[in-house]
mmCIF file of C-alpha atoms in Angstrom:
data_model
loop_
_atom_site.group_PDB
_atom_site.id
_atom_site.type_symbol
_atom_site.label_atom_id
_atom_site.label_comp_id
_atom_site.label_asym_id
_atom_site.label_seq_id
_atom_site.Cartn_x
_atom_site.Cartn_y
_atom_site.Cartn_z
ATOM 1 C CA SER A 236 -54.648 3.578 -22.878
ATOM 2 C CA HIS A 237 -53.138 6.077 -25.229
ATOM 3 C CA TRP A 238 -55.467 8.276 -27.121
ATOM 4 C CA ALA A 239 -56.122 11.184 -29.499
ATOM 5 C CA ARG A 240 -59.113 14.138 -30.483
ATOM 6 C CA ASN A 241 -59.425 16.465 -32.547
ATOM 7 C CA ILE A 242 -62.140 19.080 -31.758
ATOM 8 C CA ALA A 243 -61.398 21.491 -34.357
ATOM 9 C CA SER A 244 -62.900 18.894 -37.744
ATOM 10 C CA ALA A 245 -63.967 15.368 -38.490
ATOM 11 C CA PRO A 246 -62.390 13.616 -41.734
ATOM 12 C CA VAL A 247 -65.930 12.732 -42.550
ATOM 13 C CA THR A 248 -69.164 14.545 -41.119
ATOM 14 C CA VAL A 249 -71.750 12.109 -43.266
ATOM 15 C CA ALA A 250 -72.469 8.580 -44.121
ATOM 16 C CA PRO A 251 -70.876 6.761 -46.132
ATOM 17 C CA VAL A 252 -67.978 5.993 -43.559
ATOM 18 C CA THR A 253 -65.611 3.042 -42.802
ATOM 19 C CA LEU A 254 -64.057 3.478 -39.230
ATOM 20 C CA SER A 255 -61.033 1.093 -38.816
ATOM 21 C CA CYS A 256 -58.300 0.240 -36.271
ATOM 22 C CA TRP A 257 -56.386 -2.724 -34.798
ATOM 23 C CA TYR A 258 -56.772 -2.993 -30.975
ATOM 24 C CA LYS A 259 -55.280 -5.013 -28.271
ATOM 25 C CA PRO A 260 -57.031 -4.695 -25.468
ATOM 26 C CA ILE A 261 -55.603 -5.280 -21.598
ATOM 27 C CA ALA A 262 -58.343 -4.555 -19.763
ATOM 28 C CA LEU A 263 -61.746 -6.815 -20.200
ATOM 29 C CA GLY A 264 -65.294 -6.331 -18.877
ATOM 30 C CA SER A 265 -65.563 -2.708 -19.429
ATOM 31 C CA THR A 266 -66.548 -0.252 -22.053
ATOM 32 C CA ALA A 267 -63.929 1.240 -24.304
ATOM 33 C CA VAL A 268 -64.667 3.125 -26.722
ATOM 34 C CA LEU A 269 -62.080 3.319 -30.162
ATOM 35 C CA MET A 270 -63.211 5.300 -32.697
ATOM 36 C CA GLN A 271 -65.943 7.929 -32.618
ATOM 37 C CA LEU A 272 -66.735 10.644 -34.801
ATOM 38 C CA GLY A 273 -69.796 13.062 -33.296
ATOM 39 C CA ASP A 274 -70.992 16.349 -32.405
ATOM 40 C CA TYR A 275 -69.572 18.633 -29.580
ATOM 41 C CA THR A 276 -70.727 22.120 -30.279
ATOM 42 C CA SER A 277 -74.629 21.830 -29.683
ATOM 43 C CA GLY A 278 -74.407 20.589 -26.271
ATOM 44 C CA THR A 279 -75.400 17.503 -26.862
ATOM 45 C CA THR A 280 -73.089 14.220 -27.580
ATOM 46 C CA ASP A 281 -76.353 12.146 -28.910
ATOM 47 C CA ASN A 282 -75.106 12.179 -32.742
ATOM 48 C CA LYS A 283 -72.343 9.642 -33.374
ATOM 49 C CA PHE A 284 -70.852 7.081 -34.711
ATOM 50 C CA ARG A 285 -68.946 4.825 -32.114
ATOM 51 C CA MET A 286 -66.612 1.656 -32.852
ATOM 52 C CA LEU A 287 -66.633 0.328 -29.181
ATOM 53 C CA LYS A 288 -65.243 -3.096 -27.179
ATOM 54 C CA SER A 289 -68.920 -3.201 -24.963
ATOM 55 C CA SER A 290 -68.387 -4.788 -21.227
ATOM 56 C CA ALA A 291 -68.898 -7.438 -22.739
ATOM 57 C CA ASN A 292 -65.851 -7.696 -24.444
ATOM 58 C CA GLN A 293 -67.463 -7.794 -28.113
ATOM 59 C CA LEU A 294 -66.853 -5.659 -30.892
ATOM 60 C CA GLN A 295 -70.091 -2.791 -31.154
ATOM 61 C CA PHE A 296 -71.274 -0.075 -33.554
ATOM 62 C CA ILE A 297 -73.386 2.401 -32.213
ATOM 63 C CA ALA A 298 -74.852 4.934 -34.776
ATOM 64 C CA SER A 299 -76.982 7.002 -32.737
ATOM 65 C CA THR A 300 -79.409 10.042 -33.312
ATOM 66 C CA THR A 301 -80.640 12.466 -30.351
ATOM 67 C CA SER A 302 -83.713 10.676 -30.788
ATOM 68 C CA SER A 303 -82.743 6.900 -31.124
ATOM 69 C CA THR A 304 -79.782 4.536 -31.678
ATOM 70 C CA THR A 305 -78.752 1.369 -33.463
ATOM 71 C CA LEU A 306 -76.376 -1.023 -31.539
ATOM 72 C CA THR A 307 -74.654 -3.681 -34.328
ATOM 73 C CA ASN A 308 -73.056 -6.538 -32.381
ATOM 74 C CA THR A 309 -70.297 -8.762 -33.079
ATOM 75 C CA LEU A 310 -69.745 -12.599 -31.536
ATOM 76 C CA VAL A 311 -66.482 -12.853 -31.171
ATOM 77 C CA THR A 312 -65.180 -12.340 -27.605
ATOM 78 C CA MET A 313 -61.851 -10.273 -27.329
ATOM 79 C CA VAL A 314 -59.608 -11.831 -24.987
ATOM 80 C CA ALA A 315 -56.506 -9.301 -23.218
ATOM 81 C CA ASN A 316 -53.441 -8.671 -24.825
ATOM 82 C CA GLN A 317 -54.389 -10.550 -28.158
ATOM 83 C CA TRP A 318 -54.254 -8.141 -31.417
ATOM 84 C CA TYR A 319 -57.692 -7.245 -33.108
ATOM 85 C CA HIS A 320 -58.293 -6.641 -36.809
ATOM 86 C CA CYS A 321 -62.365 -3.844 -35.450
ATOM 87 C CA LEU A 322 -63.995 -2.522 -38.693
ATOM 88 C CA VAL A 323 -67.344 -0.533 -38.398
ATOM 89 C CA SER A 324 -68.867 1.094 -41.476
ATOM 90 C CA ALA A 325 -72.446 3.072 -42.002
ATOM 91 C CA ASN A 326 -73.811 3.722 -45.753
ATOM 92 C CA THR A 327 -76.732 5.836 -45.891
ATOM 93 C CA THR A 328 -79.993 5.806 -44.569
ATOM 94 C CA ASN A 329 -81.487 2.290 -43.648
ATOM 95 C CA SER A 330 -78.961 0.791 -45.398
ATOM 96 C CA PRO A 331 -76.989 -1.662 -43.208
ATOM 97 C CA ASN A 332 -74.542 -0.935 -40.554
ATOM 98 C CA ARG A 333 -71.918 -3.280 -40.242
ATOM 99 C CA ALA A 334 -69.493 -4.610 -37.299
ATOM 100 C CA ILE A 335 -66.868 -6.571 -38.790
ATOM 101 C CA ILE A 336 -63.751 -8.186 -35.962
ATOM 102 C CA ASP A 337 -60.792 -10.081 -37.752
ATOM 103 C CA GLY A 338 -63.296 -10.498 -41.137
ATOM 104 C CA PHE A 339 -66.140 -12.071 -38.945
ATOM 105 C CA VAL A 340 -69.190 -10.062 -40.255
ATOM 106 C CA ALA A 341 -71.691 -9.835 -37.831
ATOM 107 C CA THR A 342 -75.400 -9.746 -39.112
ATOM 108 C CA PRO A 343 -75.788 -6.033 -40.485
ATOM 109 C CA VAL A 344 -78.493 -3.978 -38.967
ATOM 110 C CA SER A 345 -80.484 -1.333 -41.261
ATOM 111 C CA ALA A 346 -82.062 1.369 -39.419
ATOM 112 C CA ASN A 347 -82.453 5.323 -40.226
ATOM 113 C CA ARG A 348 -79.772 5.950 -37.695
ATOM 114 C CA ILE A 349 -77.699 8.799 -39.554
ATOM 115 C CA PRO A 350 -75.452 11.556 -36.806
ATOM 116 C CA ALA A 351 -76.371 15.259 -37.584
ATOM 117 C CA GLY A 352 -73.967 17.976 -37.108
ATOM 118 C CA VAL A 353 -70.438 15.808 -37.101
ATOM 119 C CA ASN A 354 -67.478 17.641 -35.770
ATOM 120 C CA SER A 355 -65.026 15.732 -34.089
ATOM 121 C CA LEU A 356 -62.778 12.001 -34.261
ATOM 122 C CA VAL A 357 -61.349 11.147 -30.974
ATOM 123 C CA ILE A 358 -60.170 7.957 -30.771
ATOM 124 C CA GLY A 359 -59.135 5.307 -27.826
ATOM 125 C CA ALA A 360 -62.244 7.458 -25.952
ATOM 126 C CA GLN A 361 -65.511 9.088 -25.842
ATOM 127 C CA LEU A 362 -65.727 12.775 -25.631
ATOM 128 C CA ALA A 363 -68.872 13.606 -22.959
ATOM 129 C CA SER A 364 -68.510 17.075 -23.106
ATOM 130 C CA THR A 365 -66.322 19.286 -24.769
ATOM 131 C CA SER A 366 -63.303 18.697 -21.821
ATOM 132 C CA THR A 367 -64.385 15.240 -20.611
ATOM 133 C CA PHE A 368 -62.935 11.994 -21.600
ATOM 134 C CA VAL A 369 -64.930 8.851 -20.570
ATOM 135 C CA PHE A 370 -64.588 5.030 -21.872
ATOM 136 C CA THR A 371 -60.798 5.978 -22.299
ATOM 137 C CA ALA A 372 -59.630 2.329 -24.045
ATOM 138 C CA SER A 373 -57.339 0.411 -21.922
ATOM 139 C CA GLY A 374 -54.842 -1.268 -24.399
ATOM 140 C CA ASP A 375 -52.875 -0.517 -27.382
ATOM 141 C CA ILE A 376 -54.747 1.101 -30.935
ATOM 142 C CA MET A 377 -52.975 0.755 -34.224
ATOM 143 C CA TRP A 378 -53.764 2.165 -37.308
ATOM 144 C CA PRO A 379 -56.688 4.293 -37.005
ATOM 145 C CA ALA A 380 -58.254 4.876 -40.192
ATOM 146 C CA VAL A 381 -61.499 6.715 -41.637
ATOM 147 C CA TRP A 382 -63.071 6.468 -45.090
ATOM 148 C CA ASN A 383 -65.539 8.284 -46.647
ATOM 149 C CA VAL A 384 -67.263 4.975 -47.943
ATOM 150 C CA GLN A 385 -68.380 1.943 -47.139
ATOM 151 C CA LEU A 386 -65.669 -0.458 -47.737
ATOM 152 C CA THR A 387 -66.038 -3.873 -49.939
ATOM 153 C CA ALA A 388 -66.211 -6.788 -48.421
ATOM 154 C CA ASP A 389 -62.612 -8.024 -49.964
ATOM 155 C CA GLU A 390 -61.501 -4.141 -48.682
ATOM 156 C CA GLU A 391 -62.286 -5.106 -45.837
ATOM 157 C CA ARG A 392 -61.205 -8.734 -45.829
ATOM 158 C CA ALA A 393 -57.386 -7.547 -47.086
ATOM 159 C CA LEU A 394 -57.515 -4.837 -43.988
ATOM 160 C CA ALA A 395 -58.412 -7.825 -41.386
ATOM 161 C CA ASP A 396 -54.887 -9.622 -43.175
ATOM 162 C CA GLY A 397 -52.836 -6.317 -42.193
ATOM 163 C CA VAL A 398 -52.997 -4.930 -45.356
ATOM 164 C CA ASN A 399 -51.765 -1.124 -45.085
ATOM 165 C CA PRO A 400 -54.937 1.006 -45.014
ATOM 166 C CA ARG A 401 -53.271 3.376 -46.838
ATOM 167 C CA LEU A 402 -53.031 0.974 -49.696
ATOM 168 C CA ILE A 403 -56.996 0.452 -49.645
ATOM 169 C CA ARG A 404 -59.154 2.827 -51.762
ATOM 170 C CA PRO A 405 -56.768 5.807 -51.367
ATOM 171 C CA SER A 406 -59.091 8.158 -52.784
ATOM 172 C CA ALA A 407 -61.622 7.897 -50.196
ATOM 173 C CA LEU A 408 -59.225 7.564 -47.064
ATOM 174 C CA MET A 409 -59.932 10.458 -45.779
ATOM 175 C CA MET A 410 -57.771 9.857 -42.303
ATOM 176 C CA PHE A 411 -54.550 7.211 -41.117
ATOM 177 C CA ILE A 412 -52.584 8.231 -38.052
#
């Protein structure tokens, strides 16, 4: 698995936010965090936006605060050694959180789950403390990107069709590797 981290700063610290990447899983049946924006200075790991492959091999978006969590699941089940475009987004308080895999949109979930104190981006794992990684992604991650907006359906579809993230609303693109 390949992962990177940026403990010093996060490209986006509040909603709206869109996280996007291509992912090719190798191992199935276990949780794998693809991208996570979170708070790691206050002693809690509860404040986060997290995009992951669940143990049921489905794309999942978790938006959590110290008091509650909202899950949004897709119904597409991933298989090993196949590329998937994964995208999750949150707008503002009580607006739908979205999870999309290869252009298929999960039922949006509306909830007041906007994490506070987001200060770190982790790609390919979850940072459980200042130095411990868990739920590492087994496989390849390509083109991770973060926008400070919730993209439109047309923009989401373009990414799933393979358009380079640099061409999708460049003024709102905060991070691309």
